[in-house]
Amino acid sequence: MILVDEFRDRDVALRIARVIGAEARPERSYAFMEFCGGHTHAIFRYAIEDLLPANIRMVHGPGCPVCVLPIGRIDAAIALAGQPGVTLCTYGDVLRVPGSHRRSLLKAKAEGADIRVVYSPMDAVKLAQASPDRQVVFLAVGFETTTPPTAVVVLEAERLGLANFSVFCNHVLTPPAIAAILDSPEAQGGALRLDGIIGPAHVSAVTGSRAFARFPRDYGQPVVITGFEPLDVLQAILMLVRQANAGRGEIENQFTRGVTEDGNRHAQGLMARVFESRETFAWRGLGQLPASGIRLRPEFAAWDAERRFSLPEPEAEPPTACRCGAILRGLARPADCRLFGTGCTPDNPIGACMVSSEGACAAEWAYGRARHRGKETA
Amino acid sequence: MSNRLPPGPAIDWDHGRIDLSHGSGGRAMAQLIDELFVAAFDNPILGQMNDQAQFDAAPGRMVMTTDSYVISPMVFPGGDIGSLAVHGTINDVAMAGAVPMYLSSAFILEEGLPLADLRRVVASMAAASREAGVPIVTGDTKVVEKGKGDGIFINTTGIGRVPPGIAIGGDRARPGDAILVNGTIGDHGMAVLSQRESLGFETTLKSDSAALHGLVARMIAAVPGIACLRDPTRGGLATTLNELATQSGVGMVLDEAAIPIRAEVRAACELLGLDALYSANEGKLIAICPGECAADLLAAMRSHPLGAQSAIVGRVVADADRLVVMETAFGGRRIVDWLAGIQLPRIC
């Protein structure tokens, strides 16, 4: 027993699906947004929509950390990696995210920039210790899940007095992005109608479910925090159907094995100690969102790459047929983009949604195509 | 020991390191070749000490293949770069149904490499070659300056002979054929990954690195009509099946529940956000044969120690799009695509 198959049991899934089918009211429709890319991935990988009645639709949200990284920040990272003496470390997925002019960190690496993939930010600290003649920069991305480890390495660099280590912080916060979608003209005007939100799994393990309580309270939106396994997602959909049917707007926690109301206080404390809110941060697809990003506090300026290095101002983003922005806001589906599967594939991504396995386009490409084609013969 | 060389300092095998003189063509290089490579690989053809190996050609169809080995770390659970360089090339020969006959080996060594490391790798290579019964009959050694290599790179070339009546190729899969594998998938890739200093998770996993020509001989004896054999090394089962589907102009349907994967491999993949289907193997093969022969082939494979966990994992179908599709244990169908880029862990 490795606690994997237990949450992927087909028979249990069919039982939950039958209950959903019985309780979903045929006279109405349901649109639920899963915020997290991890949920998007699970929904595609396990073809969960095939188990749902036709009047329940899943809307894919912007919760894929590399997908929402704006072009300007990628360009800045490429410029940073190109500076003499700099070694840039980051998580693997970030390497393939396209910046301006179809450039990426992967291409910069091929051209000679010293860019390393790390699995933990602590590896970047170790690299800095082992390479005193290099300036090692950790390109930090991600939501609240990956932020505490970044806080830990900043504190570690301070403890070690590491002068050749810094963090290029691109961490963003989940609740402002959800608020931005609910406040968007499309949501307010009815073009994007949502009947409930599947709340983040791992993010909530850090923040606690309480961090999402404002959405039921202020917007009347039902929220169910849930895990990334298919049975988790199905159970959450059932809970959202029940809330919607009862006219309730509450926060419920399906993922009790990982999430508490208060979350991980220690991790929250680390984040608060090291980071402060930015006034605004640009998200790919969502634009500038107030208080949605964080940066190092001034007392950690010595380890802040944005203060240590001069970084280029972001270029204006050229017009493109790529519909990542609309897809990230829940307004379009991957197949609505005319680049999908033609100009834009995982081997040659134009938009960031095609890069990460958590991006809606990459998930549709990997798993969705099998459902949209004729059966083979044999 | 060397009796053809002028006298000189003895090699310090315990503390010495490769320096540029070991690749210069001079006395130090000849000494290294004599005391290390010739002594370890010892066989009559290599003992001719010419710039080439001379041997009688066998009648019939020959196969030849070459492969370079750059694995990092050079020692991993279940093997090292030396045994891998023997197994990998033997397997490429064997995937034609051929009997491997001879290997060559070319070393590119980085200045500063501890001689003790080199000796260990060469000993392991010699042991693998002897165990497989395939001698290393010619070779080459080059030394590059520090920073221009990564310890040891090895290239091996293999040649072999195809038994009469055997015609195996990646273009021969047909709808109705069965797809088999000879055991658990992804062991090598995950075992190597566990040793990367940046990852270092604790596992008892070992590489499956092994020479498969004995298994192949038993398979073609049982089912001479095997259509395709291929070893799913880099890119794993998924990528190799896509190669075969493209080459044969067919589709494939896999049964996820039938694919043997160790619990440790599955758990590590879950943790790291990887897919075992794309994880490398070095002692596995994919066999495709007519559906009506599948039971016989499976029995033959299971009768061999390297095939005890063999399984029928899918079938070949007609599909103009040449897609590999998997029927998942959860009941869905998904496309098992070519690997895009390199397999990287997800970040959240």
XYZ file of C-alpha atoms in Angstrom:
726
model
C 0.000 0.000 0.000
C 1.611 3.236 -1.116
C -1.460 5.429 -0.694
C -1.708 6.093 -4.394
C -4.109 3.513 -5.806
C -6.506 3.998 -2.911
C -7.380 7.445 -4.233
C -7.661 6.256 -7.835
C -10.142 3.454 -7.353
C -12.357 3.220 -10.407
C -15.288 1.606 -8.647
C -15.374 4.212 -5.930
C -15.099 6.916 -8.597
C -18.086 5.504 -10.458
C -20.085 5.404 -7.233
C -19.362 9.068 -6.513
C -20.116 9.933 -10.130
C -23.500 8.217 -9.835
C -24.338 10.258 -6.757
C -23.283 13.445 -8.545
C -25.475 12.452 -11.496
C -28.413 11.821 -9.179
C -28.055 15.061 -7.243
C -27.222 17.453 -10.084
C -30.491 19.083 -11.075
C -31.261 18.617 -14.743
C -32.999 21.983 -15.007
C -29.811 23.929 -14.286
C -26.124 23.889 -15.125
C -23.059 24.085 -12.927
C -19.715 25.736 -13.685
C -16.943 25.092 -11.175
C -13.469 26.564 -11.419
C -10.521 24.544 -10.244
C -7.921 27.127 -9.357
C -4.854 24.875 -9.213
C -2.921 23.448 -12.100
C -2.580 20.270 -10.066
C -6.358 19.862 -10.223
C -6.420 20.737 -13.921
C -3.848 18.023 -14.502
C -5.858 15.472 -12.516
C -9.104 16.383 -14.306
C -7.503 15.801 -17.709
C -5.362 12.828 -16.741
C -8.265 10.904 -15.259
C -10.830 12.226 -17.749
C -13.010 13.281 -14.850
C -15.294 15.334 -17.057
C -16.295 12.105 -18.798
C -17.745 10.915 -15.491
C -19.807 14.051 -14.948
C -23.266 14.831 -16.272
C -23.266 17.183 -19.270
C -24.585 20.085 -17.200
C -21.485 20.201 -14.982
C -18.598 22.055 -16.571
C -15.101 22.529 -15.179
C -13.466 25.922 -15.800
C -9.694 25.839 -15.601
C -8.123 28.503 -13.433
C -4.778 30.278 -13.364
C -3.114 28.214 -10.646
C -0.109 27.016 -12.588
C 2.915 28.834 -11.200
C 4.995 28.906 -14.352
C 1.983 29.748 -16.534
C 1.316 33.023 -14.761
C 4.933 34.188 -14.770
C 4.885 37.240 -17.055
C 7.183 37.545 -20.054
C 8.984 40.491 -18.449
C 10.135 38.397 -15.499
C 11.395 35.641 -17.819
C 13.252 38.262 -19.855
C 14.785 39.615 -16.650
C 15.867 36.118 -15.618
C 17.456 35.552 -19.033
C 19.281 38.888 -18.755
C 20.399 38.019 -15.245
C 21.724 34.634 -16.356
C 23.662 36.385 -19.101
C 25.599 38.617 -16.715
C 29.235 37.615 -16.283
C 29.916 35.503 -13.225
C 26.244 34.676 -12.619
C 24.928 31.145 -12.143
C 21.141 31.026 -12.226
C 19.375 28.154 -10.467
C 15.701 27.359 -10.807
C 13.063 24.638 -10.976
C 12.945 22.614 -14.179
C 9.652 23.732 -15.688
C 10.728 27.369 -15.734
C 13.456 26.671 -18.292
C 11.019 26.190 -21.150
C 8.739 29.166 -20.498
C 8.880 31.471 -23.500
C 9.934 35.078 -22.948
C 10.126 37.825 -25.576
C 11.201 36.892 -29.085
C 10.606 33.186 -28.339
C 13.628 33.185 -26.055
C 13.741 30.945 -23.004
C 16.176 30.049 -20.250
C 16.711 26.723 -22.016
C 17.885 28.553 -25.138
C 20.020 30.931 -23.070
C 21.627 27.898 -21.429
C 22.435 26.438 -24.838
C 24.020 29.746 -25.777
C 26.372 29.496 -22.820
C 24.575 31.019 -19.837
C 25.241 29.089 -16.639
C 21.756 27.892 -15.709
C 21.175 24.924 -13.428
C 18.066 22.971 -12.591
C 17.674 22.394 -8.876
C 15.156 20.290 -7.013
C 15.425 22.291 -3.821
C 16.523 25.897 -3.260
C 18.982 24.547 -0.692
C 20.927 23.078 -3.626
C 21.488 26.627 -4.852
C 22.865 27.593 -1.432
C 25.217 24.612 -1.505
C 26.321 25.589 -4.991
C 27.062 29.122 -3.795
C 29.144 27.745 -0.933
C 31.071 25.517 -3.326
C 31.599 28.271 -5.930
C 32.800 31.391 -4.093
C 33.854 32.988 -7.411
C 30.294 32.821 -8.827
C 27.210 34.884 -8.033
C 24.529 32.220 -7.540
C 20.973 33.464 -8.042
C 17.958 31.340 -7.188
C 15.035 32.185 -9.465
C 12.142 31.609 -7.077
C 8.696 30.971 -8.528
C 5.475 29.520 -7.253
C 2.579 30.054 -4.910
C 2.491 29.666 -1.146
C 3.630 26.056 -1.529
C 7.150 26.858 -2.702
C 7.532 30.096 -0.751
C 8.484 28.691 2.697
C 11.511 26.822 1.273
C 12.676 30.081 -0.300
C 12.305 31.802 3.075
C 14.411 29.054 4.619
C 17.278 29.551 2.168
C 17.285 33.320 2.648
C 17.606 32.786 6.397
C 20.282 30.177 5.779
C 22.228 32.558 3.539
C 21.998 35.192 6.280
C 23.193 32.700 8.902
C 26.126 31.675 6.705
C 26.883 35.252 5.706
C 26.835 34.103 2.072
C 27.820 37.079 -0.051
C 27.520 35.315 -3.395
C 23.939 34.100 -3.087
C 20.702 35.919 -3.825
C 17.068 35.229 -4.627
C 15.178 36.608 -7.626
C 11.766 36.468 -6.019
C 8.707 35.870 -8.194
C 6.494 34.291 -5.597
C 2.817 35.113 -5.885
C -0.195 34.661 -3.668
C -3.279 32.622 -4.415
C -6.154 34.603 -2.845
C -5.550 37.817 -4.851
C -5.690 35.831 -8.095
C -9.003 34.251 -7.140
C -10.310 37.685 -6.184
C -9.124 39.098 -9.515
C -11.112 36.492 -11.401
C -14.237 37.047 -9.315
C -13.850 40.837 -9.677
C -13.161 40.674 -13.423
C -15.597 42.406 -15.778
C -16.408 39.017 -17.281
C -17.379 37.558 -13.898
C -19.236 40.701 -12.860
C -20.957 40.984 -16.238
C -22.010 37.361 -16.433
C -19.720 36.206 -19.263
C -17.908 34.030 -16.745
C -20.468 32.451 -14.453
C -19.088 30.375 -11.603
C -21.111 28.257 -9.201
C -18.215 27.262 -7.007
C -14.485 26.973 -6.651
C -12.271 23.988 -6.046
C -9.718 25.431 -3.663
C -6.008 24.651 -3.670
C -4.614 21.526 -2.042
C -0.969 22.053 -1.223
C -1.264 25.831 -1.014
C -3.965 25.379 1.607
C -1.728 23.038 3.589
C 0.452 26.104 4.133
C -2.146 28.877 4.323
C -4.942 26.924 5.976
C -8.468 26.809 4.608
C -9.195 30.059 6.438
C -7.279 31.982 3.761
C -10.168 31.306 1.365
C -13.037 32.087 3.728
C -13.541 35.522 2.166
C -14.811 34.045 -1.096
C -17.938 32.503 0.397
C -18.331 35.511 2.697
C -17.754 38.353 0.218
C -18.775 36.739 -3.057
C -21.200 34.039 -1.941
C -19.035 31.509 -3.762
C -18.952 27.956 -2.445
C -15.363 26.806 -1.973
C -14.213 23.235 -1.362
C -10.536 22.672 -0.560
C -9.530 19.349 -2.064
C -6.599 17.033 -2.821
C -5.069 16.251 -6.199
C -6.242 12.657 -6.586
C -9.215 11.836 -8.795
C -11.408 10.682 -5.914
C -10.637 13.918 -4.088
C -11.721 15.971 -7.074
C -14.914 13.983 -7.602
C -15.866 14.261 -3.957
C -15.236 18.003 -4.063
C -17.485 18.346 -7.102
C -20.224 16.499 -5.235
C -19.788 18.831 -2.254
C -20.001 21.861 -4.561
C -23.152 20.505 -6.228
C -24.724 20.087 -2.798
C -23.776 23.630 -1.771
C -25.088 25.030 -5.021
C -28.353 23.092 -4.730
C -28.873 24.266 -1.171
C -27.996 27.835 -2.068
C -25.145 27.705 0.433
C -21.855 29.558 0.027
C -19.451 28.026 2.502
C -15.883 26.960 2.761
C -15.597 23.211 3.141
C -12.490 21.116 3.501
C -12.495 17.779 1.681
C -8.684 17.478 2.033
C -8.655 16.928 5.773
C -5.696 14.578 5.515
C -3.524 17.514 4.414
C -5.208 20.783 5.326
C -6.330 22.357 8.582
C -8.171 25.592 9.137
C -5.025 27.319 10.376
C -2.487 25.701 8.057
C 1.202 25.445 8.782
C 1.902 28.192 11.293
C 5.637 27.615 11.193
C 5.753 28.057 7.412
C 3.551 31.137 7.670
C 5.920 32.574 10.257
C 8.920 32.019 8.005
C 7.160 33.739 5.109
C 6.168 36.706 7.247
C 9.674 37.076 8.587
C 11.407 37.099 5.202
C 8.876 38.532 2.754
C 6.676 41.577 2.424
C 3.872 42.362 0.015
C 4.555 44.178 -3.241
C 2.153 46.938 -4.117
C 1.415 45.191 -7.350
C 2.680 42.309 -9.446
C 2.104 41.477 -13.099
C 0.542 38.090 -13.848
C 0.471 36.597 -17.290
C -3.141 36.644 -18.366
C -4.444 38.533 -15.337
C -2.373 41.687 -15.600
C -1.305 43.844 -12.643
C -2.870 42.605 -9.421
C -2.499 44.632 -6.226
C -0.795 42.958 -3.256
C -0.512 39.702 -5.176
C 3.256 39.263 -5.119
C 5.897 39.308 -2.440
C 9.509 40.400 -2.230
C 12.300 40.161 0.323
C 12.017 42.547 3.255
C 14.568 45.393 3.279
C 16.551 43.731 6.065
C 17.323 40.909 3.625
C 18.320 43.288 0.812
C 21.778 41.737 0.647
C 20.183 38.536 -0.711
C 17.675 40.211 -3.037
C 18.761 39.831 -6.659
C 16.480 42.691 -7.703
C 18.504 45.008 -5.474
C 21.883 43.486 -6.236
C 21.676 43.419 -10.036
C 20.290 45.887 -12.514
C 17.487 44.183 -14.392
C 15.919 45.321 -17.663
C 12.553 47.057 -17.713
C 9.912 44.765 -19.204
C 9.270 45.242 -22.917
C 5.752 45.748 -24.144
C 4.309 42.353 -24.959
C 3.768 41.987 -28.691
C 0.338 41.006 -29.953
C 0.020 37.304 -30.499
C -2.629 34.784 -31.447
C -1.812 32.912 -28.236
C -4.859 32.854 -25.965
C -3.093 31.942 -22.739
C -4.474 35.047 -21.081
C -8.087 34.168 -21.762
C -7.461 30.533 -20.871
C -5.919 31.537 -17.531
C -8.993 33.673 -16.774
C -11.368 30.812 -17.521
C -12.753 32.556 -20.609
C -11.420 30.206 -23.252
C -10.505 26.558 -23.488
C -7.297 25.288 -25.091
C -9.067 24.102 -28.226
C -10.409 27.647 -28.736
C -6.865 28.832 -29.506
C -5.937 28.527 -33.136
C -2.299 27.917 -32.227
C -3.208 24.896 -30.107
C -1.596 21.785 -31.549
C -0.455 23.590 -34.694
C 2.010 26.355 -33.905
C 2.080 25.581 -30.207
C 2.963 22.150 -28.836
C 4.894 20.990 -25.768
C 8.029 20.711 -27.905
C 7.597 24.233 -29.180
C 5.476 26.159 -26.694
C 4.324 29.655 -27.617
C 2.283 30.225 -24.493
C 3.203 29.250 -20.978
C 0.037 27.140 -20.635
C 1.693 24.638 -22.980
C 4.871 24.385 -20.879
C 3.998 23.007 -17.501
C 2.153 19.724 -17.123
C -0.180 21.772 -14.932
C -1.012 24.176 -17.732
C -4.432 23.679 -19.290
C -3.021 23.473 -22.834
C -0.338 20.932 -21.945
C -2.894 18.862 -20.047
C -5.354 19.002 -22.956
C -2.538 18.056 -25.345
C -1.366 15.160 -23.193
C -4.661 13.702 -22.164
C -7.537 15.424 -23.905
C -6.732 14.498 -27.490
C -7.487 10.825 -26.904
C -11.092 11.722 -26.167
C -11.612 13.991 -29.149
C -10.711 11.565 -31.881
C -12.187 8.459 -33.468
C -11.411 5.071 -32.077
C -8.689 2.942 -33.621
C -9.599 -0.292 -35.282
C -8.125 -3.715 -34.811
C 52.690 -6.747 -17.335
C 54.408 -4.712 -19.903
C 57.441 -6.290 -21.467
C 57.469 -4.187 -24.642
C 58.123 -0.851 -22.924
C 61.282 0.888 -21.811
C 61.501 1.107 -18.027
C 59.751 3.996 -16.280
C 57.964 4.890 -13.068
C 55.330 2.487 -11.818
C 51.682 3.590 -12.000
C 50.296 4.597 -8.602
C 46.918 2.890 -8.843
C 45.783 3.973 -5.394
C 46.522 7.698 -5.430
C 47.474 8.538 -9.024
C 45.380 10.542 -11.447
C 44.999 10.681 -15.182
C 47.208 13.376 -16.661
C 47.701 14.539 -20.227
C 50.633 12.136 -20.754
C 48.183 9.219 -20.547
C 46.728 10.314 -23.849
C 49.845 11.578 -25.539
C 50.740 8.418 -27.441
C 53.932 8.075 -25.419
C 55.279 5.605 -22.922
C 52.806 6.510 -20.165
C 49.897 5.798 -22.489
C 51.310 2.470 -23.601
C 51.885 1.564 -19.973
C 48.288 2.419 -19.071
C 46.985 0.383 -21.994
C 49.125 -2.611 -21.162
C 48.654 -2.650 -17.426
C 44.999 -1.724 -17.369
C 43.046 -2.331 -20.543
C 44.913 -5.255 -22.088
C 45.278 -6.971 -18.737
C 41.598 -6.567 -17.899
C 40.047 -7.312 -21.303
C 42.599 -10.061 -22.047
C 41.644 -12.058 -25.164
C 43.570 -13.411 -28.165
C 42.304 -10.844 -30.683
C 43.122 -7.859 -28.461
C 46.446 -9.602 -27.703
C 47.431 -9.162 -31.361
C 48.255 -5.588 -30.281
C 47.562 -4.096 -33.696
C 45.719 -0.855 -34.434
C 42.744 -2.950 -35.429
C 41.204 -6.265 -34.507
C 41.487 -9.004 -37.121
C 39.053 -11.889 -37.167
C 37.277 -14.136 -39.642
C 33.876 -12.933 -40.804
C 30.891 -15.165 -40.218
C 28.601 -16.023 -43.131
C 25.217 -14.349 -43.286
C 23.862 -10.987 -42.208
C 25.904 -8.909 -39.782
C 24.773 -6.079 -37.524
C 26.858 -3.242 -36.193
C 25.943 -0.589 -33.643
C 27.651 2.107 -31.631
C 26.736 3.948 -28.478
C 28.401 6.481 -26.185
C 28.021 6.454 -22.421
C 28.207 9.679 -20.430
C 26.165 8.703 -17.376
C 26.449 10.765 -14.200
C 27.158 9.590 -11.559
C 29.511 7.039 -13.106
C 28.772 4.533 -10.337
C 25.135 3.861 -9.453
C 23.230 1.146 -7.585
C 23.370 -1.972 -9.723
C 26.187 -0.972 -12.054
C 28.562 1.650 -13.346
C 29.443 3.310 -16.613
C 31.683 0.357 -17.528
C 29.136 -2.433 -17.184
C 26.542 -0.158 -18.782
C 28.769 0.419 -21.824
C 28.987 -3.346 -22.343
C 25.332 -4.154 -21.666
C 23.939 -1.260 -23.669
C 25.795 -2.052 -26.852
C 25.264 -5.805 -26.572
C 21.558 -5.070 -26.226
C 21.499 -2.894 -29.336
C 23.075 -5.779 -31.269
C 20.688 -8.274 -29.709
C 17.603 -6.235 -30.632
C 18.100 -7.422 -34.221
C 17.877 -10.972 -32.923
C 21.621 -11.126 -33.543
C 24.286 -12.997 -31.602
C 26.777 -10.380 -30.329
C 30.356 -11.326 -31.290
C 32.786 -8.507 -30.575
C 32.944 -5.132 -28.895
C 35.275 -2.178 -29.233
C 35.745 0.377 -26.487
C 36.959 3.959 -26.713
C 37.607 5.986 -23.575
C 37.639 9.755 -23.280
C 39.177 10.499 -19.902
C 39.308 13.844 -18.152
C 42.592 15.020 -16.742
C 42.557 14.550 -12.973
C 40.419 11.403 -12.971
C 41.573 9.175 -10.093
C 43.204 6.062 -11.524
C 41.440 4.012 -8.862
C 38.086 5.093 -10.366
C 39.250 4.206 -13.848
C 40.491 0.834 -12.694
C 37.179 0.086 -11.046
C 35.229 0.970 -14.192
C 37.535 -1.067 -16.436
C 37.313 -4.063 -14.096
C 33.538 -3.865 -14.170
C 33.572 -3.573 -17.948
C 35.822 -6.605 -18.235
C 33.612 -8.614 -15.893
C 30.481 -7.659 -17.855
C 32.156 -8.599 -21.133
C 33.324 -11.960 -19.782
C 29.972 -12.755 -18.240
C 28.260 -11.965 -21.531
C 30.816 -13.946 -23.509
C 31.438 -10.983 -25.834
C 35.114 -9.935 -25.890
C 36.389 -6.373 -26.243
C 38.803 -6.748 -29.139
C 39.997 -3.239 -29.913
C 40.011 0.129 -28.240
C 41.253 3.671 -27.933
C 42.103 6.093 -25.152
C 42.067 9.867 -25.275
C 42.651 12.341 -22.468
C 41.064 15.797 -22.478
C 42.033 18.728 -20.277
C 40.303 19.201 -16.951
C 36.933 20.830 -17.462
C 36.593 19.518 -21.029
C 35.008 16.211 -20.002
C 33.225 14.686 -17.032
C 35.519 12.008 -15.653
C 34.920 9.168 -18.071
C 33.074 8.961 -21.364
C 33.008 5.565 -23.038
C 32.028 4.641 -26.563
C 31.496 1.014 -27.448
C 30.778 -0.498 -30.837
C 29.383 -3.961 -31.208
C 29.030 -6.352 -34.088
C 27.005 -9.500 -34.289
C 25.547 -12.104 -36.579
C 21.873 -12.625 -37.336
C 20.810 -16.284 -37.349
C 19.280 -17.459 -40.621
C 15.546 -16.917 -40.962
C 15.327 -14.062 -38.462
C 14.006 -10.708 -39.686
C 13.408 -8.233 -36.883
C 12.958 -4.501 -37.381
C 11.122 -1.512 -36.029
C 8.996 -1.264 -39.195
C 7.452 -4.715 -38.877
C 4.692 -4.231 -36.281
C 1.220 -4.955 -37.679
C -2.304 -4.496 -36.321
C -3.205 -7.483 -34.213
C 0.332 -7.953 -32.880
C 0.941 -8.201 -29.155
C 3.339 -5.955 -27.193
C 5.405 -7.557 -24.426
C 8.018 -6.355 -21.959
C 10.405 -8.525 -19.959
C 9.877 -6.982 -16.535
C 9.511 -3.887 -14.420
C 9.782 -0.513 -16.119
C 11.772 2.533 -15.052
C 14.175 0.956 -12.551
C 17.388 2.288 -14.095
C 16.254 5.878 -14.480
C 14.946 6.129 -10.936
C 17.970 4.330 -9.442
C 20.318 6.801 -11.151
C 18.150 9.770 -10.202
C 18.231 8.678 -6.553
C 22.016 9.058 -6.613
C 22.103 12.582 -8.009
C 23.580 14.665 -5.234
C 20.835 17.226 -5.517
C 18.128 14.625 -5.011
C 19.567 11.913 -2.816
C 16.379 10.165 -1.756
C 16.930 6.893 -0.003
C 15.897 3.845 -1.906
C 16.813 0.220 -2.309
C 16.231 0.523 -6.057
C 18.893 -0.857 -8.355
C 19.517 -0.347 -12.023
C 18.292 -3.208 -14.167
C 21.442 -2.994 -16.341
C 21.923 -6.406 -17.962
C 22.942 -8.014 -21.250
C 19.814 -9.344 -22.916
C 21.224 -11.486 -25.737
C 20.671 -14.739 -23.802
C 17.024 -13.856 -23.282
C 16.685 -12.858 -26.936
C 18.191 -16.170 -28.075
C 15.581 -18.035 -26.071
C 12.807 -15.801 -27.424
C 13.670 -16.274 -31.094
C 14.075 -19.997 -30.556
C 10.496 -20.092 -29.256
C 8.977 -17.570 -31.690
C 11.147 -17.004 -34.784
C 8.459 -14.675 -36.140
C 9.085 -11.882 -33.614
C 8.468 -8.663 -35.527
C 10.187 -6.005 -33.392
C 12.610 -5.909 -30.510
C 13.846 -2.700 -28.964
C 15.358 -1.749 -25.643
C 13.540 1.197 -24.038
C 16.557 3.106 -22.770
C 16.493 6.918 -22.840
C 12.934 8.171 -23.086
C 11.652 4.947 -21.553
C 8.831 2.688 -22.652
C 6.649 5.560 -23.850
C 9.151 7.085 -26.225
C 10.338 3.736 -27.602
C 6.784 2.633 -28.353
C 6.198 5.922 -30.164
C 9.316 5.270 -32.255
C 8.062 1.825 -33.175
C 4.541 3.073 -33.926
C 5.914 5.773 -36.210
C 8.341 3.432 -37.938
C 5.710 0.750 -38.521
C 2.890 3.177 -39.356
C 0.574 1.744 -36.708
C -1.091 2.737 -33.451
C -0.744 1.026 -30.108
C -3.065 0.545 -27.168
C -1.496 -0.131 -23.783
C -3.162 -1.570 -20.722
C -1.886 0.475 -17.781
C -2.748 -2.214 -15.227
C -0.619 -4.787 -17.101
C 2.590 -2.742 -17.192
C 4.930 -4.021 -14.471
C 6.248 -1.158 -12.322
C 7.872 -1.590 -8.948
C 6.107 0.023 -6.008
C 9.333 1.925 -5.187
C 9.516 3.318 -8.717
C 5.870 4.370 -8.633
C 6.327 6.008 -5.250
C 9.451 7.889 -6.338
C 7.719 9.038 -9.518
C 4.709 10.267 -7.546
C 6.974 12.176 -5.212
C 9.030 13.792 -7.946
C 6.238 14.380 -10.421
C 7.761 12.031 -12.977
C 6.220 9.330 -15.128
C 7.768 5.855 -14.978
C 6.817 5.301 -18.611
C 9.478 7.856 -19.551
C 12.114 6.599 -17.122
C 15.122 4.848 -18.642
C 15.741 1.109 -18.618
C 18.991 -0.745 -19.314
C 17.939 -4.353 -18.967
C 14.520 -4.294 -20.562
C 13.212 -4.987 -24.015
C 9.966 -4.484 -25.843
C 8.928 -7.379 -28.058
C 6.184 -7.250 -30.656
C 4.932 -10.481 -32.189
C 1.826 -11.761 -33.948
C -1.026 -12.028 -31.465
C -1.310 -15.782 -31.882
C 2.334 -16.257 -30.766
C 2.062 -14.033 -27.711
C 1.398 -16.795 -25.191
C 4.357 -18.840 -26.430
C 6.646 -15.836 -26.384
C 5.510 -14.878 -22.896
C 6.212 -18.407 -21.650
C 9.692 -18.397 -23.228
C 10.481 -15.011 -21.709
C 9.275 -16.000 -18.261
C 11.461 -19.118 -18.368
C 14.586 -16.930 -18.483
C 15.951 -15.226 -15.344
C 15.858 -11.824 -17.075
C 12.233 -12.316 -18.080
C 10.610 -13.728 -14.961
C 8.255 -10.748 -14.667
C 7.449 -10.502 -18.368
C 3.992 -9.327 -19.319
C 1.799 -8.635 -22.316
C 1.196 -4.903 -21.978
C -0.701 -3.939 -25.089
C -1.613 -4.497 -28.705
C -0.869 -2.988 -32.076
C -3.818 -1.390 -33.854
C -4.454 0.346 -37.156
C -4.223 4.096 -36.629
C -3.357 6.610 -39.320
C -2.207 9.048 -36.608
C 0.258 6.452 -35.244
C -0.652 7.259 -31.665
C 0.197 5.276 -28.572
C -2.868 5.313 -26.342
C -3.180 3.902 -22.853
C -6.289 2.503 -21.258
C -5.774 3.667 -17.721
C -6.478 1.711 -14.571
C -8.936 4.509 -13.732
C -10.913 3.668 -16.845
C -9.971 6.515 -19.163
C -7.863 6.650 -22.279
C -4.909 8.913 -22.671
C -2.313 9.501 -25.311
C 1.164 8.386 -24.331
C 3.120 10.992 -26.209
C 6.722 11.472 -27.172
C 8.720 12.980 -24.373
C 8.794 16.768 -24.790
C 12.077 18.375 -23.784
C 13.603 16.544 -20.867
C 11.688 14.928 -18.053
C 11.704 17.424 -15.230
C 10.012 17.341 -11.876
C 7.061 19.629 -11.473
C 7.492 22.391 -9.001
C 4.367 22.313 -6.894
